[in-house]
Amino acid sequence: MADSVFSAPSLQLNDFLAAFGLDRADIKAIDISQDSGSLIIFLELNIKEHRCPICHSPTTKVKGYQLKKIIHSVLNPTPCLIHYRARRYVCPVCAKTFYENNPFISGNSKASVATVYNVLNELKRPEATFRYVAEKYHMSASSVANIFDKHICPSRRKLPECLCFDETYAFKSRDSDYVCVLLDYTDKKIVDVLPSRRIRYLMDYFYKIPLKERKNVKYVSFDMWKTYREVSRVMFPNCVCIVDKFHVLQELSRKVTRVRIDAMNRNKKVKDELTRKRKQLKQVHEILSPEDEGSLHIAELNYYLLKKFDFVLFSNDPRISDPNDKKRFNRVLNRYCNLNDIYDLVIGIDPQLKEAVEIKDIVHLFYKNTEYANAKEDLEDIIILCRTSNVKGLQDFSNTLCAWKQEIINSFLKIPSINRKMNNALIENRNKSIKLLKHSSNGYTNWNRFRARVLYTLNDDIPMRS
Ligand SMILES: [Zn+2]
């Protein structure tokens, strides 16, 4: 409706007034003109009895006028300004002066109420930059930022029963590049966003929250950052600490990938050396020995398989475990094969890789099938398996598992109030939005604004302050 009002050549006055809850009888004067591409609506309201805000005496006595230029952009392609001749009344009893009531602006805003509403709505989308919104509503980026700062001041939510800690690399503040996100696992809302994950900062932050509230926190989930465990133990006396499975599996994947890359590099080295040798021999009209030729061929194939088909080691694609899947001709391998064959070839290249992948699969099964009652026993088996493995990375991984043993076992607990286990997969999604916000902000330099924007964008119940 508003759109047609402003894009039409002649303004549909009644629609315009209706949008502000006014009718003709409220208007003393109205005039519409064009000025260098902008639509200018001059407006004065009729005198009406007002009550003094101090002593509540009625008055119609006018003190004076002030012209207010208000940006009024409501999805219209041309900028629109309301030139509002705002009246001040004076109280005959206490001499207080005050502005008349009006539907255009609140307080000293330079934008109309409808514009403020639209701007704030637009900023709900994490990809909308202040600059983009400014252009759309014909105002400066700093005006948009001012509107945002003035109306959106989200406070911290109450500490929940199930609290997730997570961090994302997003905001370059003085002492930390990480944003620490606190999430209520149960209702999926962000409790708060903190500019640092350092122990001093976190201890200070939580210490300011009354102990009574902190005692409500029963489960805390985090990645393997020791500070979170330390802070949780001190600040949440009733909590069970949980290390999220996502982070354990991620760490393990990195170890397996390391083994794969080492194997790949070894094969590359052989391949490069023998290729060079073959070139040198060619210059003196000689050729590689059949053994060298064979080794070169194997190194080339191994390198190709390890580089191109790394995904078969991690993917859940059912074709990988299906020997009867349709085979296609592969030119490099010079044979028909399916993903199941490829998997066998990749695994067969290096005994350490085979071992690492087998242990990785065991850990995945552990997370899939183990119940809390058996978690300790099964985890201890895995620790021994890793510790006695021939793969250095897995020996290190067994140390990680030991260091976080209790927290890993706790991750198998079913939380009674939600009847399932906690995991941070959800918060990881939020982090994507935070990164988007960071990206769309061209680098926030104002932490409070960034924090407000994250909370405003990701929680759907942040009130707009008038
Ligand atoms: Zn008064």
XYZ file of C-alpha atoms and ligand atoms in Angstrom:
467
model
C 0.000 0.000 0.000
C 2.692 2.409 1.049
C 4.523 1.526 -2.118
C 1.706 2.677 -4.355
C 1.308 5.819 -2.323
C 4.774 7.013 -3.051
C 5.413 5.679 -6.495
C 2.157 7.108 -7.840
C 2.541 10.490 -9.503
C -0.090 12.055 -7.325
C 0.039 11.135 -3.687
C -2.939 9.255 -2.374
C -3.356 11.422 0.625
C -5.842 9.341 2.543
C -3.645 6.253 2.354
C -0.670 8.250 3.525
C -2.615 9.608 6.502
C -4.131 6.233 7.299
C -0.632 4.742 7.524
C -0.023 7.122 10.422
C -3.430 6.576 11.990
C -4.469 10.127 11.062
C -7.456 11.442 9.194
C -8.151 14.700 7.394
C -9.627 16.293 10.509
C -6.246 16.039 12.266
C -4.453 18.000 9.586
C -4.149 21.752 9.546
C -1.932 22.004 6.481
C -0.387 19.567 4.014
C 1.605 20.258 0.913
C 3.429 17.890 -1.399
C 6.310 18.904 -3.591
C 9.312 17.455 -5.423
C 12.815 18.609 -4.791
C 15.759 17.189 -6.749
C 14.267 13.731 -6.938
C 12.922 13.669 -3.388
C 9.296 13.739 -2.401
C 8.693 16.367 0.291
C 5.567 16.282 2.378
C 5.006 19.357 4.467
C 2.671 18.752 7.351
C 1.168 20.562 10.291
C -1.322 19.032 12.725
C -4.383 20.789 14.099
C -4.311 22.268 17.552
C -5.696 19.773 20.013
C -6.039 19.782 23.745
C -2.979 18.198 25.385
C -2.286 17.317 28.989
C 0.829 18.641 30.682
C 3.260 15.739 31.255
C 4.130 17.146 34.711
C 0.880 18.331 36.318
C -1.637 16.874 33.846
C -3.449 20.195 33.396
C -5.192 20.541 30.032
C -3.797 23.098 27.592
C -4.151 24.356 24.035
C -1.704 27.202 24.505
C 0.981 27.230 21.845
C 4.546 28.072 22.772
C 6.054 27.870 19.291
C 7.019 25.661 16.347
C 10.004 23.772 15.090
C 10.430 22.274 11.632
C 11.540 18.645 11.789
C 12.853 16.934 8.685
C 12.069 13.268 8.937
C 13.287 10.527 6.649
C 10.283 8.471 5.714
C 11.346 5.559 3.567
C 8.786 2.851 3.239
C 9.835 0.618 0.366
C 9.572 3.533 -2.046
C 11.971 3.979 -4.909
C 12.255 7.744 -4.345
C 13.491 9.265 -1.120
C 10.687 10.768 0.903
C 11.000 13.449 3.547
C 8.332 14.669 5.902
C 8.789 18.298 6.832
C 6.793 18.331 9.985
C 6.033 21.615 11.682
C 6.103 20.394 15.231
C 4.176 22.424 17.756
C 5.188 23.032 21.336
C 2.546 23.626 23.976
C 2.983 25.385 27.236
C 1.222 24.461 30.470
C -0.758 27.383 31.961
C -0.311 26.016 35.469
C 3.338 24.929 35.770
C 4.751 26.576 32.619
C 6.254 23.321 31.348
C 6.701 23.311 27.571
C 6.425 20.158 25.545
C 5.956 18.825 21.996
C 2.543 17.759 20.780
C 1.866 14.072 20.299
C 2.604 12.908 16.793
C 2.725 9.606 14.953
C 5.791 10.384 12.826
C 8.750 10.266 15.138
C 9.617 9.272 18.635
C 11.998 11.431 20.618
C 14.693 13.164 18.620
C 14.862 10.569 15.870
C 15.526 11.788 12.357
C 13.636 8.867 10.866
C 9.923 8.185 10.957
C 8.576 5.420 13.136
C 7.765 3.349 10.057
C 11.285 3.853 8.682
C 12.843 2.802 11.979
C 10.684 -0.289 11.967
C 11.705 -1.163 8.405
C 15.392 -0.546 9.050
C 15.363 -2.745 12.129
C 13.480 -5.463 10.305
C 16.010 -5.385 7.505
C 18.884 -5.745 9.969
C 17.431 -9.054 11.152
C 19.070 -10.711 8.172
C 22.731 -11.497 8.925
C 23.780 -10.655 5.363
C 22.276 -7.126 5.399
C 25.029 -4.578 5.938
C 24.424 -1.150 7.420
C 25.505 0.308 4.082
C 23.011 -1.792 2.133
C 20.140 -0.810 4.427
C 21.237 2.834 4.290
C 21.047 2.876 0.509
C 17.704 1.148 0.456
C 16.137 3.678 2.837
C 17.901 6.774 1.544
C 19.952 7.587 4.585
C 23.562 7.379 5.694
C 25.148 4.211 7.084
C 25.821 6.033 10.336
C 22.120 6.926 10.663
C 21.269 3.239 10.249
C 23.853 2.358 12.879
C 22.425 5.018 15.198
C 18.922 3.663 14.783
C 20.228 0.207 15.550
C 22.199 1.321 18.618
C 19.281 3.278 19.984
C 16.604 0.626 19.630
C 18.425 -2.661 20.029
C 20.116 -3.172 23.375
C 19.720 -6.854 24.139
C 20.565 -7.953 27.635
C 22.064 -11.261 28.674
C 19.563 -14.071 29.029
C 19.232 -16.031 32.226
C 21.757 -18.869 32.586
C 20.044 -22.067 31.450
C 20.097 -25.625 32.757
C 22.055 -26.797 29.689
C 24.714 -24.355 28.635
C 26.887 -24.713 25.536
C 30.141 -22.896 25.176
C 31.537 -22.336 21.778
C 33.784 -19.988 19.989
C 34.164 -18.702 16.523
C 36.961 -16.810 14.952
C 35.143 -13.642 14.067
C 35.931 -10.446 15.846
C 39.304 -8.883 16.217
C 39.212 -7.314 19.631
C 42.149 -6.151 21.677
C 43.056 -9.352 23.414
C 41.350 -12.077 21.451
C 40.353 -13.034 17.938
C 37.650 -15.304 19.194
C 34.053 -14.669 19.942
C 32.759 -16.902 22.703
C 29.123 -17.853 22.269
C 26.957 -19.012 25.171
C 23.920 -20.954 24.090
C 20.896 -22.321 25.868
C 20.771 -25.846 24.530
C 17.127 -26.345 25.399
C 15.484 -23.360 23.757
C 18.225 -22.764 21.131
C 18.626 -19.131 22.146
C 21.910 -17.327 22.519
C 22.458 -16.403 26.148
C 25.233 -13.973 25.379
C 28.207 -13.332 23.138
C 31.554 -12.548 24.751
C 34.601 -10.889 23.204
C 37.141 -13.303 24.659
C 37.557 -16.913 25.722
C 40.400 -16.177 28.105
C 40.201 -17.354 31.670
C 40.440 -13.929 33.330
C 37.666 -12.525 31.192
C 35.358 -15.506 31.656
C 35.922 -15.715 35.417
C 35.150 -11.993 35.751
C 32.075 -12.289 33.597
C 30.516 -15.200 35.458
C 31.586 -13.962 38.853
C 29.313 -10.969 38.358
C 26.331 -13.296 37.967
C 24.797 -14.249 41.316
C 25.750 -17.696 42.602
C 22.084 -18.597 42.925
C 21.654 -18.221 39.184
C 24.908 -20.019 38.397
C 23.762 -22.962 40.513
C 20.936 -23.546 38.035
C 23.419 -24.627 35.387
C 23.394 -28.432 35.430
C 25.129 -29.390 32.171
C 27.858 -27.540 30.346
C 29.124 -28.614 26.967
C 32.258 -27.343 25.232
C 35.134 -28.203 22.952
C 38.497 -29.313 24.323
C 39.607 -25.885 25.510
C 40.805 -26.349 29.095
C 39.685 -22.890 30.180
C 36.035 -23.827 29.738
C 36.440 -26.784 32.057
C 38.242 -24.718 34.665
C 35.689 -21.921 34.508
C 32.764 -24.357 34.650
C 34.126 -26.209 37.673
C 34.562 -22.978 39.615
C 31.554 -21.020 38.464
C 28.866 -23.687 38.100
C 29.102 -25.760 41.275
C 26.263 -28.078 40.228
C 27.307 -28.768 36.674
C 28.318 -31.866 34.764
C 30.970 -31.079 32.134
C 30.559 -32.547 28.676
C 32.943 -32.606 25.754
C 31.023 -32.558 22.575
C 31.409 -35.532 20.242
C 31.746 -33.241 17.266
C 35.064 -31.903 18.527
C 36.457 -35.312 19.444
C 35.671 -36.655 15.983
C 37.062 -33.537 14.358
C 40.343 -33.971 16.216
C 40.487 -37.611 15.139
C 39.798 -36.704 11.511
C 42.749 -34.359 11.603
C 44.981 -37.199 12.794
C 43.796 -39.513 10.005
C 44.258 -36.750 7.456
C 47.805 -36.226 8.688
C 48.581 -39.917 8.042
C 47.063 -39.674 4.579
C 49.039 -36.554 3.699
C 52.285 -38.084 4.949
C 51.669 -41.135 2.764
C 50.801 -38.886 -0.150
C 53.996 -36.885 0.276
C 56.129 -40.014 0.476
C 54.701 -41.191 -2.814
C 55.151 -37.764 -4.357
C 58.796 -37.774 -3.382
C 59.390 -41.158 -5.055
C 57.424 -40.039 -8.092
C 59.375 -36.782 -8.446
C 62.750 -38.424 -7.944
C 62.173 -41.166 -10.493
C 60.678 -38.739 -13.011
C 63.793 -36.606 -12.724
C 66.002 -39.679 -13.052
C 64.128 -40.780 -16.157
C 64.648 -37.331 -17.714
C 68.379 -37.373 -16.999
C 68.723 -40.866 -18.443
C 66.835 -39.836 -21.534
C 69.459 -37.171 -22.271
C 72.116 -39.899 -22.512
C 69.731 -42.168 -24.450
C 69.127 -44.553 -21.602
C 65.956 -45.651 -19.808
C 64.841 -46.463 -16.272
C 65.387 -50.007 -15.051
C 62.214 -52.123 -15.033
C 62.201 -52.014 -11.202
C 62.378 -48.207 -11.185
C 59.726 -48.018 -13.904
C 57.485 -50.231 -11.739
C 58.106 -48.130 -8.614
C 57.363 -44.936 -10.516
C 54.086 -46.334 -11.805
C 52.990 -47.410 -8.319
C 53.984 -44.067 -6.769
C 51.997 -42.206 -9.432
C 48.883 -44.287 -8.837
C 49.196 -44.048 -5.063
C 49.626 -40.294 -5.230
C 46.578 -39.996 -7.485
C 44.425 -42.142 -5.200
C 45.482 -40.417 -1.979
C 44.996 -36.974 -3.425
C 41.804 -37.409 -5.360
C 39.884 -39.925 -3.262
C 40.527 -38.749 0.293
C 36.755 -38.421 0.746
C 36.221 -42.200 0.682
C 37.939 -42.344 4.071
C 35.406 -40.007 5.738
C 32.203 -40.070 3.749
C 29.020 -41.890 4.741
C 28.163 -42.491 1.098
C 26.607 -46.010 1.080
C 28.256 -46.765 -2.291
C 31.645 -46.897 -0.577
C 30.674 -50.020 1.332
C 28.763 -51.610 -1.544
C 30.923 -54.000 -3.623
C 28.051 -54.474 -6.091
C 27.746 -50.809 -6.984
C 28.063 -50.165 -10.729
C 31.651 -50.001 -11.964
C 32.911 -47.303 -14.310
C 36.090 -47.151 -16.324
C 38.856 -45.105 -14.695
C 41.495 -43.985 -17.184
C 44.268 -43.368 -14.688
C 43.817 -46.739 -13.003
C 43.097 -48.335 -16.388
C 40.322 -50.520 -15.046
C 36.640 -50.643 -14.197
C 35.973 -49.843 -10.572
C 33.410 -48.476 -8.127
C 33.911 -46.505 -4.905
C 34.169 -49.715 -2.925
C 37.166 -50.772 -5.051
C 38.693 -47.313 -4.699
C 38.329 -47.515 -0.920
C 40.178 -50.840 -0.864
C 42.918 -49.420 -3.084
C 43.392 -46.290 -0.897
C 43.398 -48.288 2.332
C 45.859 -50.760 0.814
C 48.493 -48.129 0.065
C 49.824 -47.675 3.557
C 49.471 -49.908 6.645
C 49.434 -46.867 8.981
C 46.633 -45.290 7.007
C 44.676 -48.550 7.146
C 45.136 -48.705 10.898
C 44.192 -45.066 11.413
C 41.011 -45.428 9.350
C 40.011 -48.605 11.171
C 40.405 -46.930 14.547
C 38.522 -43.874 13.309
C 35.622 -46.139 12.300
C 35.684 -47.795 15.722
C 35.414 -44.395 17.417
C 32.479 -43.473 15.171
C 30.743 -46.714 16.111
C 31.454 -45.977 19.762
C 29.575 -42.714 19.449
C 26.814 -44.316 17.473
C 26.113 -47.375 19.577
C 27.493 -47.053 23.084
C 25.179 -46.337 26.002
C 26.164 -44.333 29.048
C 26.450 -47.469 31.193
C 29.200 -48.890 28.953
C 30.828 -45.626 27.928
C 33.695 -45.822 30.415
C 34.636 -49.380 29.501
C 34.366 -48.805 25.742
C 36.317 -45.573 25.925
C 39.102 -47.258 27.881
C 39.342 -49.935 25.175
C 39.685 -47.206 22.576
C 42.365 -45.442 24.611
C 44.396 -48.670 24.771
C 43.856 -49.272 21.068
C 45.193 -45.809 20.231
C 48.035 -45.960 22.708
C 49.318 -49.277 21.330
C 48.845 -48.209 17.739
C 51.790 -47.781 15.362
C 50.507 -44.371 14.321
C 52.124 -41.498 16.206
C 49.072 -39.231 15.735
C 46.818 -41.819 17.362
C 49.157 -42.166 20.331
C 48.766 -38.404 20.793
C 45.036 -38.792 20.370
C 44.963 -41.349 23.205
C 46.446 -38.630 25.444
C 43.659 -36.275 24.417
C 41.066 -38.937 25.220
C 42.678 -39.497 28.630
C 42.741 -35.792 29.401
C 39.018 -35.491 28.659
C 37.898 -38.974 29.685
C 35.218 -38.010 32.191
C 33.811 -35.269 29.948
C 33.607 -37.695 27.025
C 31.827 -40.280 29.160
C 29.450 -37.542 30.329
C 28.563 -36.794 26.726
C 26.670 -40.088 26.693
C 24.347 -38.903 29.442
C 20.761 -38.446 28.461
C 19.606 -35.094 29.847
C 16.339 -35.878 31.673
C 14.587 -32.596 30.886
C 15.086 -32.980 27.132
C 15.371 -36.772 27.041
C 18.432 -36.813 24.789
C 22.167 -36.209 24.709
C 23.609 -32.747 24.280
C 25.663 -31.920 21.266
C 27.023 -28.740 19.817
C 26.057 -29.355 16.199
C 23.445 -26.679 16.609
C 25.771 -24.003 17.843
C 28.068 -24.722 14.936
C 25.256 -23.625 12.619
C 24.927 -20.413 14.547
C 28.600 -19.804 14.072
C 28.034 -19.783 10.341
C 25.589 -16.911 10.802
C 28.039 -15.079 13.041
C 30.723 -15.420 10.393
C 28.255 -14.076 7.852
C 27.544 -11.113 10.119
C 31.217 -10.496 10.495
C 31.649 -10.751 6.757
C 28.739 -8.406 6.028
C 29.962 -5.883 8.553
C 33.289 -5.172 6.860
C 34.884 -5.590 10.240
C 33.044 -4.292 13.239
C 35.113 -1.988 15.344
C 32.410 -1.551 17.928
C 32.071 -4.647 20.101
C 28.766 -3.637 21.715
C 27.181 -3.127 18.332
C 28.493 -6.429 17.034
C 27.248 -8.254 20.111
C 23.829 -6.597 19.819
C 23.642 -7.493 16.152
C 24.493 -11.146 16.801
C 21.890 -11.448 19.539
C 19.304 -9.520 17.537
C 19.843 -11.556 14.393
C 20.001 -14.991 15.984
C 17.419 -14.674 18.741
C 13.947 -13.997 17.451
C 12.628 -12.329 20.568
C 14.817 -9.278 21.116
C 12.534 -6.330 21.865
C 12.831 -3.027 20.020
C 13.203 -0.208 22.507
C 11.185 2.874 21.686
Zn 1.840 21.625 34.084
